[in-house]
PDB file of C-alpha atoms and ligand atoms in Angstrom:
ATOM      1  CA  MET A   1      96.349 159.313 119.636  1.00 52.00           C
ATOM      2  CA  PRO A   2     100.163 159.541 119.298  1.00 57.00           C
ATOM      3  CA  GLU A   3     101.846 156.131 118.924  1.00 56.00           C
ATOM      4  CA  GLN A   4     103.743 156.501 122.212  1.00 62.00           C
ATOM      5  CA  ASP A   5     100.483 156.923 124.150  1.00 85.00           C
ATOM      6  CA  LYS A   6      98.902 153.780 122.799  1.00 96.00           C
ATOM      7  CA  PRO A   7      99.147 150.512 124.714  1.00 98.00           C
ATOM      8  CA  ARG A   8     101.760 148.168 123.340  1.00 98.00           C
ATOM      9  CA  LEU A   9     100.893 144.782 121.889  1.00 98.00           C
ATOM     10  CA  VAL A  10     103.185 141.850 121.085  1.00 98.00           C
ATOM     11  CA  VAL A  11     101.772 138.897 119.116  1.00 99.00           C
ATOM     12  CA  LEU A  12     103.360 135.440 119.182  1.00 98.00           C
ATOM     13  CA  ILE A  13     102.697 133.083 116.275  1.00 98.00           C
ATOM     14  CA  SER A  14     103.823 129.761 114.829  1.00 98.00           C
ATOM     15  CA  GLY A  15     102.091 129.680 111.470  1.00 98.00           C
ATOM     16  CA  SER A  16      99.533 131.235 109.193  1.00 98.00           C
ATOM     17  CA  GLY A  17      98.722 134.203 111.384  1.00 98.00           C
ATOM     18  CA  SER A  18      95.144 134.815 110.324  1.00 98.00           C
ATOM     19  CA  ASN A  19      94.356 135.930 113.872  1.00 98.00           C
ATOM     20  CA  LEU A  20      97.438 138.141 113.711  1.00 98.00           C
ATOM     21  CA  GLN A  21      95.979 139.659 110.538  1.00 98.00           C
ATOM     22  CA  ALA A  22      92.818 140.609 112.439  1.00 98.00           C
ATOM     23  CA  PHE A  23      95.024 142.452 114.960  1.00 98.00           C
ATOM     24  CA  ILE A  24      97.045 144.118 112.194  1.00 98.00           C
ATOM     25  CA  ASP A  25      93.869 145.317 110.482  1.00 98.00           C
ATOM     26  CA  GLN A  26      92.165 146.558 113.626  1.00 98.00           C
ATOM     27  CA  CYS A  27      95.276 148.359 114.891  1.00 98.00           C
ATOM     28  CA  ALA A  28      95.666 149.979 111.468  1.00 97.00           C
ATOM     29  CA  ASP A  29      92.081 151.218 111.184  1.00 97.00           C
ATOM     30  CA  GLY A  30      91.881 152.276 114.836  1.00 96.00           C
ATOM     31  CA  THR A  31      89.200 149.764 115.862  1.00 97.00           C
ATOM     32  CA  LEU A  32      91.753 148.481 118.345  1.00 97.00           C
ATOM     33  CA  PRO A  33      93.638 151.477 119.729  1.00 96.00           C
ATOM     34  CA  ALA A  34      96.959 149.744 120.243  1.00 98.00           C
ATOM     35  CA  ASP A  35     100.455 149.822 118.842  1.00 98.00           C
ATOM     36  CA  LEU A  36     101.464 146.419 117.484  1.00 98.00           C
ATOM     37  CA  VAL A  37     105.155 146.673 118.354  1.00 98.00           C
ATOM     38  CA  ALA A  38     106.331 143.254 117.194  1.00 98.00           C
ATOM     39  CA  VAL A  39     105.379 139.818 115.969  1.00 98.00           C
ATOM     40  CA  ILE A  40     107.501 136.912 117.165  1.00 98.00           C
ATOM     41  CA  SER A  41     107.463 133.462 115.576  1.00 98.00           C
ATOM     42  CA  ASN A  42     109.152 130.327 116.882  1.00 98.00           C
ATOM     43  CA  ARG A  43     109.141 128.971 113.311  1.00 98.00           C
ATOM     44  CA  PRO A  44     111.101 130.618 110.505  1.00 98.00           C
ATOM     45  CA  GLY A  45     109.499 131.442 107.179  1.00 98.00           C
ATOM     46  CA  VAL A  46     105.846 131.193 108.202  1.00 98.00           C
ATOM     47  CA  LYS A  47     103.086 133.189 106.535  1.00 98.00           C
ATOM     48  CA  GLY A  48     102.396 135.210 109.691  1.00 98.00           C
ATOM     49  CA  LEU A  49     105.888 136.736 109.469  1.00 98.00           C
ATOM     50  CA  GLU A  50     105.123 137.817 105.910  1.00 98.00           C
ATOM     51  CA  ARG A  51     101.892 139.389 107.075  1.00 98.00           C
ATOM     52  CA  ALA A  52     103.809 141.391 109.709  1.00 98.00           C
ATOM     53  CA  GLU A  53     106.455 142.529 107.242  1.00 98.00           C
ATOM     54  CA  HIS A  54     103.807 143.534 104.746  1.00 98.00           C
ATOM     55  CA  ALA A  55     102.172 145.687 107.426  1.00 98.00           C
ATOM     56  CA  GLY A  56     105.487 147.265 108.464  1.00 98.00           C
ATOM     57  CA  VAL A  57     105.453 145.552 111.857  1.00 98.00           C
ATOM     58  CA  PRO A  58     108.824 144.269 113.143  1.00 98.00           C
ATOM     59  CA  ALA A  59     108.856 140.507 112.473  1.00 98.00           C
ATOM     60  CA  ILE A  60     111.159 138.526 114.736  1.00 98.00           C
ATOM     61  CA  THR A  61     112.046 134.832 114.517  1.00 98.00           C
ATOM     62  CA  ILE A  62     113.289 132.976 117.558  1.00 98.00           C
ATOM     63  CA  ASP A  63     113.639 129.431 116.288  1.00 98.00           C
ATOM     64  CA  HIS A  64     112.985 126.994 119.127  1.00 98.00           C
ATOM     65  CA  LYS A  65     115.108 124.380 117.334  1.00 98.00           C
ATOM     66  CA  GLU A  66     118.197 126.454 118.054  1.00 98.00           C
ATOM     67  CA  PHE A  67     117.805 125.959 121.795  1.00 98.00           C
ATOM     68  CA  ASP A  68     118.849 122.955 123.868  1.00 98.00           C
ATOM     69  CA  SER A  69     115.837 122.981 126.115  1.00 98.00           C
ATOM     70  CA  ARG A  70     112.329 124.346 126.512  1.00 98.00           C
ATOM     71  CA  GLU A  71     113.603 126.422 129.440  1.00 98.00           C
ATOM     72  CA  ALA A  72     116.391 128.036 127.389  1.00 98.00           C
ATOM     73  CA  PHE A  73     113.985 128.943 124.589  1.00 98.00           C
ATOM     74  CA  ASP A  74     111.428 130.394 126.980  1.00 98.00           C
ATOM     75  CA  ILE A  75     114.100 132.497 128.721  1.00 98.00           C
ATOM     76  CA  ALA A  76     115.268 133.953 125.399  1.00 98.00           C
ATOM     77  CA  LEU A  77     111.677 134.577 124.344  1.00 98.00           C
ATOM     78  CA  ALA A  78     110.782 136.218 127.657  1.00 98.00           C
ATOM     79  CA  GLU A  79     113.815 138.511 127.508  1.00 98.00           C
ATOM     80  CA  ARG A  80     112.918 139.598 123.995  1.00 98.00           C
ATOM     81  CA  ILE A  81     109.324 140.269 124.995  1.00 98.00           C
ATOM     82  CA  ASP A  82     110.352 142.187 128.127  1.00 98.00           C
ATOM     83  CA  ALA A  83     112.577 144.456 126.032  1.00 98.00           C
ATOM     84  CA  LEU A  84     109.498 145.382 123.988  1.00 98.00           C
ATOM     85  CA  GLN A  85     107.634 146.489 127.144  1.00 98.00           C
ATOM     86  CA  PRO A  86     104.236 145.216 126.083  1.00 98.00           C
ATOM     87  CA  ASP A  87     100.997 145.945 127.909  1.00 98.00           C
ATOM     88  CA  LEU A  88      99.517 142.758 126.468  1.00 98.00           C
ATOM     89  CA  VAL A  89     100.993 139.604 124.951  1.00 98.00           C
ATOM     90  CA  ILE A  90      98.775 137.750 122.498  1.00 98.00           C
ATOM     91  CA  LEU A  91      99.299 134.062 121.687  1.00 98.00           C
ATOM     92  CA  ALA A  92      97.817 133.647 118.217  1.00 98.00           C
ATOM     93  CA  GLY A  93      98.340 130.086 117.052  1.00 98.00           C
ATOM     94  CA  PHE A  94     101.559 129.936 119.074  1.00 98.00           C
ATOM     95  CA  MET A  95     101.976 126.167 119.209  1.00 96.00           C
ATOM     96  CA  ARG A  96     104.352 125.803 122.140  1.00 96.00           C
ATOM     97  CA  ILE A  97     103.824 124.534 125.623  1.00 94.00           C
ATOM     98  CA  LEU A  98     105.155 127.312 127.829  1.00 96.00           C
ATOM     99  CA  THR A  99     107.204 126.815 130.981  1.00 97.00           C
ATOM    100  CA  GLN A 100     105.804 127.793 134.344  1.00 96.00           C
ATOM    101  CA  ASP A 101     108.473 130.508 134.664  1.00 97.00           C
ATOM    102  CA  PHE A 102     107.429 132.060 131.377  1.00 98.00           C
ATOM    103  CA  VAL A 103     103.750 132.024 132.267  1.00 97.00           C
ATOM    104  CA  SER A 104     104.398 133.444 135.751  1.00 96.00           C
ATOM    105  CA  ARG A 105     106.418 136.276 134.260  1.00 97.00           C
ATOM    106  CA  PHE A 106     103.571 137.475 132.036  1.00 98.00           C
ATOM    107  CA  MET A 107     100.504 136.132 133.832  1.00 97.00           C
ATOM    108  CA  GLY A 108      97.680 138.670 133.909  1.00 97.00           C
ATOM    109  CA  LYS A 109      98.710 140.161 130.592  1.00 98.00           C
ATOM    110  CA  LEU A 110      98.921 136.982 128.549  1.00 98.00           C
ATOM    111  CA  LEU A 111      95.942 135.900 126.416  1.00 98.00           C
ATOM    112  CA  ASN A 112      95.466 132.850 124.209  1.00 98.00           C
ATOM    113  CA  ILE A 113      92.809 131.699 121.788  1.00 98.00           C
ATOM    114  CA  HIS A 114      91.936 128.031 121.618  1.00 98.00           C
ATOM    115  CA  PRO A 115      89.748 126.454 118.930  1.00 98.00           C
ATOM    116  CA  SER A 116      87.260 124.714 121.216  1.00 98.00           C
ATOM    117  CA  LEU A 117      84.672 125.579 123.799  1.00 98.00           C
ATOM    118  CA  LEU A 118      86.907 125.250 126.838  1.00 96.00           C
ATOM    119  CA  PRO A 119      87.126 123.347 129.103  1.00 95.00           C
ATOM    120  CA  LYS A 120      86.280 120.867 126.334  1.00 96.00           C
ATOM    121  CA  TYR A 121      89.147 119.644 124.176  1.00 97.00           C
ATOM    122  CA  PRO A 122      92.365 121.220 125.411  1.00 95.00           C
ATOM    123  CA  GLY A 123      95.351 120.295 123.233  1.00 94.00           C
ATOM    124  CA  LEU A 124      95.221 119.333 119.568  1.00 95.00           C
ATOM    125  CA  ASN A 125      92.682 118.082 116.961  1.00 97.00           C
ATOM    126  CA  THR A 126      89.873 119.976 118.636  1.00 98.00           C
ATOM    127  CA  HIS A 127      87.550 120.071 115.612  1.00 98.00           C
ATOM    128  CA  GLN A 128      87.757 116.360 114.889  1.00 98.00           C
ATOM    129  CA  ARG A 129      87.193 115.622 118.558  1.00 98.00           C
ATOM    130  CA  ALA A 130      84.039 117.783 118.554  1.00 98.00           C
ATOM    131  CA  ILE A 131      82.758 115.974 115.432  1.00 98.00           C
ATOM    132  CA  ASP A 132      83.601 112.523 116.810  1.00 98.00           C
ATOM    133  CA  ALA A 133      81.780 113.335 120.038  1.00 98.00           C
ATOM    134  CA  GLY A 134      78.660 114.324 118.066  1.00 98.00           C
ATOM    135  CA  ASP A 135      78.649 117.829 119.548  1.00 98.00           C
ATOM    136  CA  ALA A 136      75.865 120.092 118.283  1.00 98.00           C
ATOM    137  CA  VAL A 137      77.966 123.223 118.809  1.00 98.00           C
ATOM    138  CA  ALA A 138      81.655 123.982 118.529  1.00 98.00           C
ATOM    139  CA  GLY A 139      83.642 127.176 118.774  1.00 98.00           C
ATOM    140  CA  ALA A 140      86.643 129.015 120.135  1.00 98.00           C
ATOM    141  CA  THR A 141      87.571 130.540 123.453  1.00 98.00           C
ATOM    142  CA  VAL A 142      89.817 133.454 124.414  1.00 98.00           C
ATOM    143  CA  HIS A 143      91.310 132.836 127.827  1.00 98.00           C
ATOM    144  CA  PHE A 144      93.935 134.122 130.204  1.00 98.00           C
ATOM    145  CA  VAL A 145      96.997 131.927 130.224  1.00 97.00           C
ATOM    146  CA  THR A 146      97.914 130.129 133.424  1.00 94.00           C
ATOM    147  CA  PRO A 147     100.405 127.274 133.847  1.00 88.00           C
ATOM    148  CA  GLU A 148      97.749 124.626 133.060  1.00 86.00           C
ATOM    149  CA  LEU A 149      97.669 123.899 129.300  1.00 82.00           C
ATOM    150  CA  ASP A 150      94.604 125.606 127.763  1.00 87.00           C
ATOM    151  CA  GLY A 151      93.293 125.753 131.326  1.00 89.00           C
ATOM    152  CA  GLY A 152      93.325 129.452 132.257  1.00 96.00           C
ATOM    153  CA  PRO A 153      90.057 131.277 132.928  1.00 97.00           C
ATOM    154  CA  PRO A 154      87.918 131.776 129.803  1.00 98.00           C
ATOM    155  CA  VAL A 155      87.055 135.337 128.822  1.00 98.00           C
ATOM    156  CA  LEU A 156      85.010 135.198 125.640  1.00 98.00           C
ATOM    157  CA  ARG A 157      83.728 132.353 123.497  1.00 98.00           C
ATOM    158  CA  ALA A 158      82.049 132.119 120.121  1.00 98.00           C
ATOM    159  CA  GLU A 159      79.748 129.236 119.321  1.00 98.00           C
ATOM    160  CA  ILE A 160      78.678 127.885 115.957  1.00 98.00           C
ATOM    161  CA  PRO A 161      76.455 124.920 115.070  1.00 98.00           C
ATOM    162  CA  VAL A 162      78.149 121.741 113.841  1.00 98.00           C
ATOM    163  CA  GLU A 163      76.459 120.709 110.591  1.00 97.00           C
ATOM    164  CA  PRO A 164      76.183 116.996 109.699  1.00 96.00           C
ATOM    165  CA  GLU A 165      78.403 117.497 106.629  1.00 97.00           C
ATOM    166  CA  ASP A 166      81.145 119.385 108.501  1.00 98.00           C
ATOM    167  CA  THR A 167      84.671 118.041 108.218  1.00 98.00           C
ATOM    168  CA  ALA A 168      87.343 119.141 110.670  1.00 98.00           C
ATOM    169  CA  ASP A 169      88.734 121.542 108.040  1.00 98.00           C
ATOM    170  CA  ALA A 170      85.319 123.025 107.291  1.00 98.00           C
ATOM    171  CA  LEU A 171      84.647 123.532 110.977  1.00 98.00           C
ATOM    172  CA  ALA A 172      88.089 125.064 111.509  1.00 98.00           C
ATOM    173  CA  ALA A 173      87.472 127.579 108.715  1.00 98.00           C
ATOM    174  CA  LYS A 174      84.091 128.605 110.112  1.00 98.00           C
ATOM    175  CA  ILE A 175      85.464 128.931 113.618  1.00 98.00           C
ATOM    176  CA  LEU A 176      88.420 131.028 112.442  1.00 98.00           C
ATOM    177  CA  VAL A 177      85.974 133.665 111.179  1.00 98.00           C
ATOM    178  CA  GLN A 178      84.619 133.896 114.715  1.00 98.00           C
ATOM    179  CA  GLU A 179      88.112 133.895 116.228  1.00 98.00           C
ATOM    180  CA  HIS A 180      88.939 137.015 114.235  1.00 98.00           C
ATOM    181  CA  LYS A 181      86.033 138.786 115.913  1.00 98.00           C
ATOM    182  CA  ILE A 182      86.392 137.651 119.493  1.00 98.00           C
ATOM    183  CA  TYR A 183      90.153 137.893 119.927  1.00 98.00           C
ATOM    184  CA  PRO A 184      90.622 141.603 119.124  1.00 98.00           C
ATOM    185  CA  LEU A 185      87.467 142.346 121.113  1.00 98.00           C
ATOM    186  CA  ALA A 186      88.836 140.630 124.222  1.00 98.00           C
ATOM    187  CA  ALA A 187      92.130 142.498 123.715  1.00 98.00           C
ATOM    188  CA  HIS A 188      90.168 145.747 123.484  1.00 98.00           C
ATOM    189  CA  TRP A 189      88.469 145.000 126.801  1.00 98.00           C
ATOM    190  CA  PHE A 190      91.849 144.295 128.380  1.00 98.00           C
ATOM    191  CA  LEU A 191      93.582 147.379 127.017  1.00 98.00           C
ATOM    192  CA  SER A 192      90.717 149.618 128.086  1.00 96.00           C
ATOM    193  CA  GLN A 193      91.117 148.231 131.633  1.00 97.00           C
ATOM    194  CA  ARG A 194      87.737 146.513 131.560  1.00 97.00           C
ATOM    195  CA  LEU A 195      89.129 142.974 131.674  1.00 98.00           C
ATOM    196  CA  LYS A 196      91.383 141.682 134.445  1.00 98.00           C
ATOM    197  CA  LEU A 197      92.756 138.462 135.876  1.00 98.00           C
ATOM    198  CA  GLN A 198      92.278 138.538 139.623  1.00 96.00           C
ATOM    199  CA  ASP A 199      92.785 135.709 142.124  1.00 93.00           C
ATOM    200  CA  GLY A 200      92.712 133.170 139.298  1.00 93.00           C
ATOM    201  CA  SER A 201      89.422 134.400 137.781  1.00 96.00           C
ATOM    202  CA  ALA A 202      88.585 136.648 134.839  1.00 98.00           C
ATOM    203  CA  TYR A 203      86.652 139.841 135.608  1.00 98.00           C
ATOM    204  CA  LEU A 204      84.884 142.095 133.132  1.00 98.00           C
ATOM    205  CA  ASP A 205      83.754 145.519 134.341  1.00 97.00           C
ATOM    206  CA  GLY A 206      84.263 144.320 137.897  1.00 97.00           C
ATOM    207  CA  ASP A 207      82.061 141.235 137.510  1.00 98.00           C
ATOM    208  CA  ARG A 208      83.498 137.757 137.691  1.00 98.00           C
ATOM    209  CA  LEU A 209      82.941 135.976 134.391  1.00 98.00           C
ATOM    210  CA  ALA A 210      81.232 132.589 134.156  1.00 95.00           C
ATOM    211  CA  GLU A 211      83.414 129.465 134.072  1.00 93.00           C
ATOM    212  CA  SER A 212      82.973 129.262 130.288  1.00 94.00           C
ATOM    213  CA  GLY A 213      83.550 132.995 129.729  1.00 97.00           C
ATOM    214  CA  LYS A 214      81.156 135.409 128.072  1.00 97.00           C
ATOM    215  CA  LEU A 215      79.230 134.257 125.005  1.00 98.00           C
ATOM    216  CA  PHE A 216      80.002 136.391 121.964  1.00 97.00           C
ATOM    217  CA  ALA A 217      77.230 138.240 120.186  1.00 94.00           C
ATOM    218  CA  ASP A 218      77.598 140.916 117.495  1.00 92.00           C
ATOM    219  CA  THR A 219      76.069 143.486 119.856  1.00 92.00           C
ATOM    220  CA  LEU A 220      79.245 143.262 121.946  1.00 94.00           C
ATOM    221  CA  LEU A 221      81.177 144.763 119.034  1.00 92.00           C
ATOM    222  CA  GLU A 222      78.928 147.815 119.060  1.00 85.00           C
ATOM    223  CA  GLN A 223      79.446 148.303 122.802  1.00 83.00           C
ATOM    224  CA  ARG A 224      83.194 148.072 122.430  1.00 79.00           C
ATOM    225  CA  SER A 225      84.310 151.367 123.967  1.00 63.00           C
TER     226      SER A 225
HETATM  227  C1  LIG B 301      93.708 129.111 115.473  1.00 81.29           C
HETATM  228  O1  LIG B 301      92.589 128.325 115.145  1.00 81.29           O
HETATM  229  C2  LIG B 301      93.936 129.096 116.967  1.00 81.29           C
HETATM  230  O2  LIG B 301      92.736 129.041 117.704  1.00 81.29           O
HETATM  231  C3  LIG B 301      94.719 127.831 117.135  1.00 81.29           C
HETATM  232  O3  LIG B 301      95.601 127.817 116.047  1.00 81.29           O
HETATM  233  C4  LIG B 301      94.991 128.488 114.943  1.00 81.29           C
HETATM  234  C5  LIG B 301      95.958 129.525 114.432  1.00 81.29           C
HETATM  235  O4  LIG B 301      95.500 130.076 113.249  1.00 81.29           O
HETATM  236  N1  LIG B 301      95.423 127.790 118.376  1.00 81.29           N
HETATM  237  C6  LIG B 301      95.652 126.680 119.064  1.00 81.29           C
HETATM  238  O5  LIG B 301      95.311 125.580 118.684  1.00 81.29           O
HETATM  239  C7  LIG B 301      96.376 126.883 120.376  1.00 81.29           C
HETATM  240  N2  LIG B 301      96.226 125.754 121.232  1.00 81.29           N
HETATM  241  P1  LIG B 301      96.160 131.402 112.691  1.00 81.29           P
HETATM  242  O6  LIG B 301      97.673 131.169 112.679  1.00 81.29           O
HETATM  243  O7  LIG B 301      95.615 131.499 111.288  1.00 81.29           O
HETATM  244  O8  LIG B 301      95.768 132.553 113.556  1.00 81.29           O
END
């Protein structure tokens, strides 16, 4: 497919960008038929920017510390994103609380991944909180972004067992492997018009998804297109 016919993807990051790397790889090998038009980081010098540059993807820094307010940063960010005319905006470890205006501007085409089984553990330290609570399973959730922090409707979740010896870091590493599968898959569903946000709920193939989203299984990767 010619580049100009492919849907346009913008990925926002704040750090390592391992989820970004999954998008880079799947766009490059055609698993995800999308054009990754830019990566934007609110932190300068992070590894995710290097990953973008290495892949030949425009890597943009908009340093939030250079703005007087959250509102001013979000306006600058939104204008930059709008100029890129994305079909989908991916938050991939983008560690900023977004203003209502920003979310409203992109709602319906704004996805996030959160390292917990939402609605459990919005916010930070999700893995330690799962361990401290004695949870038998932990995981990650892709969800549509709405103004409520980590509160938008879940789309797809991956679950893994919590082993007695798991530390927060060990759990995070195991969950990241799952994140790299579920996030591009959810983006694929969206870009192929299968996934939509409608009246505050997530719909896949016309069916309203459960409150916790769909549970990931490897068979879903085979039924991708
Ligand atoms: C991922 O685990 C992602 O789920 C999490 O940050 C990590 C980013 O890793 N996101 C959040 O906590 C958002 N609330 P990455 O930079 O290697 O993709």
